[in-house]
XYZ file of C-alpha atoms in Angstrom:
423
model
C 0.000 0.000 0.000
C 1.159 3.527 -0.758
C 2.524 4.934 2.554
C 0.578 8.131 1.949
C -2.670 6.195 1.628
C -1.851 4.254 4.765
C -1.273 7.524 6.647
C -4.599 8.876 5.374
C -6.404 5.745 6.548
C -4.919 6.097 10.022
C -5.983 9.747 10.172
C -9.529 8.877 9.109
C -9.753 6.121 11.714
C -8.424 8.484 14.378
C -10.934 11.175 13.386
C -13.756 8.640 13.490
C -12.672 7.526 16.944
C -12.619 11.116 18.216
C -16.137 11.717 16.915
C -17.423 8.543 18.570
C -15.813 9.504 21.865
C -16.981 13.116 21.735
C -20.614 12.130 21.156
C -20.524 9.164 23.571
C -21.111 6.563 20.844
C -18.588 4.053 22.200
C -19.786 0.612 23.314
C -20.554 0.237 27.029
C -17.530 -0.453 29.161
C -15.087 1.354 26.854
C -13.383 4.516 28.234
C -13.990 7.579 26.087
C -10.295 8.575 26.143
C -11.148 12.280 26.143
C -8.048 13.169 28.059
C -6.477 16.280 29.512
C -3.284 15.324 27.650
C -2.753 18.664 25.917
C -2.811 20.494 29.255
C -0.540 17.980 30.992
C 2.503 18.012 28.718
C 4.663 20.007 31.139
C 2.768 19.305 34.353
C 3.550 17.138 37.379
C 0.963 15.305 39.430
C 0.171 16.355 42.981
C 1.253 14.166 45.891
C 3.128 10.919 46.317
C 0.331 8.546 45.293
C -1.645 7.819 42.127
C -4.900 5.899 42.120
C -5.266 4.523 38.610
C -8.802 3.823 37.407
C -9.170 2.866 33.743
C -12.840 1.862 33.903
C -16.119 3.505 32.942
C -19.135 4.664 34.941
C -20.487 1.106 35.257
C -17.594 0.173 37.528
C -17.386 3.373 39.540
C -18.706 1.538 42.603
C -15.240 -0.042 42.836
C -13.735 3.384 43.511
C -16.540 4.546 45.773
C -15.756 1.784 48.236
C -12.331 3.385 48.792
C -13.377 7.050 49.069
C -12.953 7.248 52.846
C -9.504 5.635 53.096
C -8.242 7.541 50.044
C -9.390 10.825 51.564
C -7.342 10.030 54.679
C -4.350 9.050 52.543
C -4.674 12.256 50.518
C -4.592 14.328 53.702
C -1.434 12.484 54.766
C 0.695 12.327 51.598
C -1.286 13.687 48.652
C -3.196 11.611 46.089
C -4.092 12.188 42.434
C -6.650 10.009 40.643
C -5.820 9.195 37.013
C -8.699 8.081 34.775
C -9.153 7.148 31.117
C -12.769 8.310 30.887
C -13.786 11.968 31.096
C -17.273 11.121 32.435
C -15.742 9.180 35.318
C -13.331 12.036 36.003
C -16.161 14.579 36.137
C -18.081 12.424 38.613
C -15.012 11.839 40.786
C -14.315 15.565 40.925
C -17.841 16.060 42.273
C -17.560 13.234 44.811
C -13.904 13.353 45.940
C -11.992 16.321 47.270
C -8.722 15.528 45.517
C -7.109 16.115 42.100
C -8.460 14.044 39.190
C -7.043 13.985 35.657
C -7.958 12.088 32.499
C -5.071 10.655 30.485
C -5.694 9.108 27.081
C -2.158 8.518 25.795
C 0.492 6.222 27.248
C 3.165 8.779 26.386
C 1.372 11.409 28.475
C 1.167 9.038 31.423
C 4.835 8.078 31.147
C 5.846 11.741 31.118
C 3.633 12.600 34.077
C 5.099 9.840 36.226
C 8.649 10.804 35.219
C 8.087 14.482 36.156
C 6.172 13.774 39.365
C 7.151 12.688 42.861
C 4.939 9.623 42.564
C 6.093 6.729 44.748
C 3.019 4.524 44.887
C 0.287 3.570 42.399
C -2.872 1.924 43.731
C -5.329 -0.128 41.648
C -8.874 -1.026 42.712
C -9.370 -3.741 40.073
C -7.555 -5.984 37.599
C -8.500 -4.028 34.458
C -6.254 -5.131 31.549
C -5.564 -1.446 30.832
C -3.658 -1.221 34.115
C -0.647 -2.315 32.079
C -0.065 1.322 31.024
C 1.200 2.534 34.435
C 2.556 -0.909 35.343
C 5.425 -0.218 32.942
C 6.865 2.308 35.368
C 9.874 1.055 37.372
C 10.117 4.153 39.582
C 7.051 3.387 41.692
C 5.634 0.555 43.786
C 2.446 -0.941 42.336
C -0.212 -2.130 44.786
C -3.444 -3.990 44.129
C -6.265 -2.941 46.455
C -9.191 -4.543 44.671
C -12.675 -3.500 45.781
C -13.389 -6.085 48.438
C -12.186 -9.339 49.938
C -14.271 -12.401 49.128
C -14.196 -16.146 48.621
C -14.920 -15.743 44.908
C -12.532 -17.324 42.457
C -11.573 -13.866 41.157
C -10.036 -13.133 44.572
C -7.293 -15.637 43.763
C -6.793 -14.544 40.161
C -3.372 -15.099 38.634
C -3.460 -11.389 37.733
C -2.283 -10.571 41.249
C 1.243 -11.415 40.099
C 1.368 -8.254 37.967
C 1.570 -6.061 41.084
C 4.439 -5.632 43.508
C 2.154 -6.078 46.501
C -1.475 -6.753 47.289
C -3.291 -5.161 50.214
C -5.621 -7.789 51.666
C -8.052 -7.774 54.564
C -6.556 -10.462 56.767
C -4.854 -13.813 57.130
C -7.778 -15.546 55.427
C -6.890 -13.833 52.151
C -3.227 -14.825 52.443
C -4.184 -18.434 53.114
C -6.621 -18.317 50.188
C -3.871 -17.176 47.813
C -1.477 -19.799 49.177
C -4.005 -22.585 48.688
C -5.409 -21.635 45.301
C -2.661 -19.733 43.435
C 0.488 -21.360 42.099
C 3.951 -19.790 41.997
C 2.913 -16.845 44.155
C 4.518 -16.111 47.516
C 1.473 -14.775 49.328
C 3.285 -14.392 52.645
C 5.748 -11.873 51.209
C 3.546 -10.180 48.592
C 0.316 -9.734 50.571
C 0.004 -7.061 53.264
C -3.007 -7.358 55.613
C -4.628 -3.982 56.280
C -8.153 -5.005 57.256
C -11.019 -3.142 55.614
C -10.246 0.544 56.256
C -13.548 1.659 54.743
C -15.283 0.049 57.721
C -13.531 2.729 59.815
C -14.093 5.741 57.576
C -17.670 4.905 56.556
C -19.160 4.267 60.001
C -22.732 5.521 60.317
C -22.983 8.247 62.950
C -26.166 9.948 61.683
C -28.578 9.328 64.555
C -31.544 10.640 62.551
C -30.865 8.196 59.707
C -30.586 5.272 62.092
C -33.810 6.264 63.845
C -35.593 6.539 60.484
C -34.533 2.998 59.611
C -35.759 1.697 62.962
C -39.097 3.428 62.480
C -39.498 1.969 58.997
C -39.023 -1.545 60.385
C -42.132 -0.995 62.565
C -41.027 -3.564 65.115
C -40.136 -6.231 62.554
C -36.789 -7.915 62.122
C -35.010 -6.679 59.001
C -33.164 -8.850 56.480
C -30.668 -7.303 54.096
C -30.624 -9.219 50.801
C -27.521 -8.235 48.808
C -26.920 -10.456 45.768
C -23.900 -9.999 43.541
C -24.107 -9.484 39.762
C -24.097 -12.189 37.102
C -20.347 -11.953 36.500
C -18.354 -11.478 33.336
C -18.122 -15.218 32.593
C -19.534 -18.520 33.804
C -16.665 -19.170 36.222
C -17.723 -16.178 38.352
C -21.512 -16.577 38.063
C -22.229 -16.397 41.796
C -25.468 -14.411 41.659
C -28.629 -15.811 43.263
C -30.880 -13.243 41.620
C -32.315 -15.572 38.977
C -32.033 -18.859 40.871
C -33.201 -17.799 44.348
C -34.477 -14.251 44.618
C -38.226 -14.107 43.871
C -39.024 -17.217 45.920
C -36.594 -16.158 48.661
C -38.147 -12.686 48.989
C -41.707 -14.062 49.115
C -40.646 -16.459 51.873
C -39.114 -13.622 53.911
C -42.252 -11.551 53.520
C -44.499 -14.463 54.507
C -42.451 -14.860 57.698
C -43.223 -11.257 58.667
C -39.740 -9.922 57.970
C -38.887 -6.543 56.514
C -36.593 -6.765 53.492
C -33.922 -4.324 52.319
C -32.866 -5.287 48.808
C -29.455 -3.972 47.778
C -28.937 -4.689 44.057
C -25.415 -4.840 42.682
C -24.629 -1.826 40.438
C -23.834 -4.111 37.467
C -27.001 -6.219 37.703
C -28.313 -7.054 34.237
C -25.570 -5.335 32.237
C -24.596 -8.611 30.555
C -27.574 -10.971 30.815
C -31.133 -9.587 30.465
C -32.692 -12.309 32.622
C -30.925 -10.804 35.636
C -32.436 -7.434 34.860
C -35.859 -9.103 34.653
C -35.335 -10.831 38.024
C -34.258 -7.503 39.536
C -37.463 -5.894 38.259
C -39.550 -8.719 39.767
C -37.905 -8.319 43.179
C -38.456 -4.565 43.082
C -42.133 -5.126 42.348
C -42.455 -7.565 45.254
C -40.975 -4.967 47.598
C -42.985 -2.006 46.331
C -45.419 -2.205 49.262
C -45.366 -3.170 52.918
C -42.533 -0.968 54.176
C -39.770 -2.857 52.403
C -36.897 -0.981 50.765
C -34.861 -1.094 47.577
C -31.555 0.460 48.610
C -30.624 3.244 46.207
C -28.107 5.941 47.002
C -27.537 4.512 50.490
C -24.145 3.483 51.792
C -23.436 -0.172 52.467
C -22.734 0.699 56.088
C -26.183 2.245 56.512
C -27.807 -0.895 55.121
C -25.654 -2.959 57.486
C -26.726 -0.847 60.460
C -30.415 -1.273 59.593
C -30.355 -5.084 59.295
C -30.566 -7.934 61.789
C -29.473 -10.571 59.260
C -27.652 -10.608 55.940
C -28.498 -12.933 53.066
C -25.945 -12.609 50.305
C -24.016 -14.516 47.690
C -20.337 -15.428 47.827
C -18.979 -11.878 47.731
C -17.092 -9.220 49.649
C -20.330 -8.154 51.340
C -20.237 -11.333 53.452
C -16.711 -10.684 54.683
C -17.396 -7.041 55.561
C -20.561 -8.055 57.429
C -18.448 -10.188 59.788
C -17.255 -7.062 61.580
C -20.724 -6.393 63.015
C -21.126 -9.771 64.710
C -24.670 -10.422 63.481
C -25.880 -13.612 61.744
C -25.707 -14.249 58.023
C -26.769 -16.746 55.383
C -24.766 -17.234 52.177
C -26.422 -18.690 49.111
C -25.009 -21.778 47.436
C -23.811 -21.237 43.894
C -26.283 -22.749 41.436
C -24.398 -22.171 38.175
C -22.476 -25.348 37.232
C -19.499 -23.371 35.919
C -18.850 -21.415 39.119
C -17.070 -22.663 42.207
C -16.356 -20.952 45.486
C -13.259 -21.480 47.577
C -13.649 -24.069 50.320
C -12.931 -21.550 53.072
C -13.748 -21.499 56.769
C -16.490 -18.892 56.439
C -18.328 -20.857 53.769
C -18.080 -23.998 55.854
C -19.299 -22.387 59.074
C -22.282 -20.220 58.120
C -25.628 -21.547 56.839
C -25.854 -21.961 53.046
C -29.118 -21.610 51.119
C -29.570 -23.734 48.012
C -31.881 -22.539 45.242
C -34.266 -25.470 45.796
C -34.580 -24.464 49.464
C -35.494 -20.825 48.817
C -39.029 -21.446 50.104
C -37.507 -21.955 53.572
C -35.652 -18.631 53.613
C -38.147 -17.045 56.006
C -37.986 -19.755 58.660
C -34.195 -19.985 58.287
C -33.853 -16.227 58.754
C -36.008 -16.230 61.886
C -34.015 -19.097 63.398
C -30.700 -17.377 62.719
C -31.880 -14.035 64.123
C -33.491 -15.470 67.237
C -31.046 -18.283 68.048
C -27.864 -17.361 66.141
C -26.300 -20.846 66.423
C -23.120 -19.918 64.514
C -22.219 -16.823 66.526
C -19.159 -18.341 68.230
C -17.813 -19.609 64.914
C -18.188 -16.168 63.321
C -16.580 -14.456 66.296
C -13.532 -16.692 65.887
C -13.407 -15.940 62.167
C -13.693 -12.158 62.466
C -10.037 -11.512 63.239
C -8.924 -14.218 60.803
C -10.718 -12.462 57.949
C -10.456 -8.803 58.980
C -7.689 -8.478 61.565
C -8.185 -6.024 64.417
C -11.656 -4.468 64.035
C -11.200 -1.938 66.834
C -12.443 1.400 65.401
C -9.591 3.126 63.587
C -7.182 0.175 63.644
C -7.672 -0.836 60.013
C -7.337 2.701 58.663
C -4.084 3.116 60.592
C -2.744 -0.149 59.151
C -3.629 1.046 55.645
C -1.881 4.394 56.079
C 1.172 2.777 57.691
C 1.444 0.204 54.899
C 1.374 2.978 52.291
C 4.088 4.930 54.088
C 6.233 1.811 54.501
C 5.997 1.008 50.786
C 6.864 4.573 49.837
C 9.996 4.279 51.972
C 10.779 0.961 50.324
C 10.330 2.590 46.926
C 12.836 5.310 47.822
C 15.454 2.732 48.777
C 14.868 0.598 45.693
C 14.765 3.511 43.264
C 18.031 4.874 44.630
C 19.608 1.449 44.108
C 18.295 1.283 40.530
C 19.530 4.782 39.708
C 22.990 3.945 41.005
C 23.008 0.787 38.892
C 22.091 2.797 35.798
C 25.094 5.115 36.179
C 28.207 4.263 34.111
C 29.874 1.392 35.862
C 27.011 1.240 38.372
C 26.172 -2.408 37.884
C 29.790 -3.428 38.483
C 30.032 -1.202 41.568
C 27.227 -2.945 43.435
């Protein structure tokens, strides 16, 4: 092909891409790439830490779960959030009091990191586009993820891409050791608890009183299913297999239901959206609640029992000491880890959903697994004394920044003429 024609084709494709991005015509899940690159060519990023988020609005809940701890980290050392989607960046600027930039080009990102004092980059998911900042040798890369659970994704081989992984407790380290090959979990995983449980505590007395009044003397069950998952191996959701029958059983037992749908429910499989609509209709009357715009911690505070799928919600609920029921995975392609929590708490199979009401009442009134859960709390979450987890998170970040300084100085010496021989 004539090189000039090839150049013209590239320009036309680039122009077409810009038009699609500008008018939001990209497929769902694809960042718009409308970056601040032109304004960042000679700039440096604020602070010592980058939080890199390459996803779109659908996955913003993964960032929201870290708002509180990141605010505390920003106050301590300075944090800048780097996005690939301008819509996400605009929302984060409204919701977070810290710098947010959108970077579309790898060259822009490389230059920013080189000009900045960045020592640590944090990642809240395993997005394949995280490879752009992962190229940088001058920083320490840390996987946070957006929850600790017994899902298969929690032991993904992708963890090996990061220098370290912040995990909730010893349970996560043991999970990696048991289910991940060629990965030294003891040296690469740093337990920090769940710092959001410290920063997101509900202290609004009026809100708590409103929830108690809405219950009208009834016990309240929080039903929090996960989404359908990106592939069959992570299809943990009970929404299609359990939910309508489960909710009717809870209502028949005289229980108030708070339904907390996952933000991604129905984005991939329409039958999950249909099941979500059916549950919403069932809860439209009788003082029940579909949780929208409420924090997870407020829903936790309002409930006497949690029914959830294999997910991070179950692990976070442990901190409160109240009973829970975890659904059994019905999809033949999905498997959960054979962990202590899943062995100790009651499991609800899809064919037993009609008994959900009587099971919930028994667990609330008798709580036969309380001692088992109490023993597991520290194993999964570490010290749950208020403030302890947040302090561990901040200390771990500072320690890794100090480690980065030592390692980067060693690398720079090695890169000097004769440096490698001088070591």
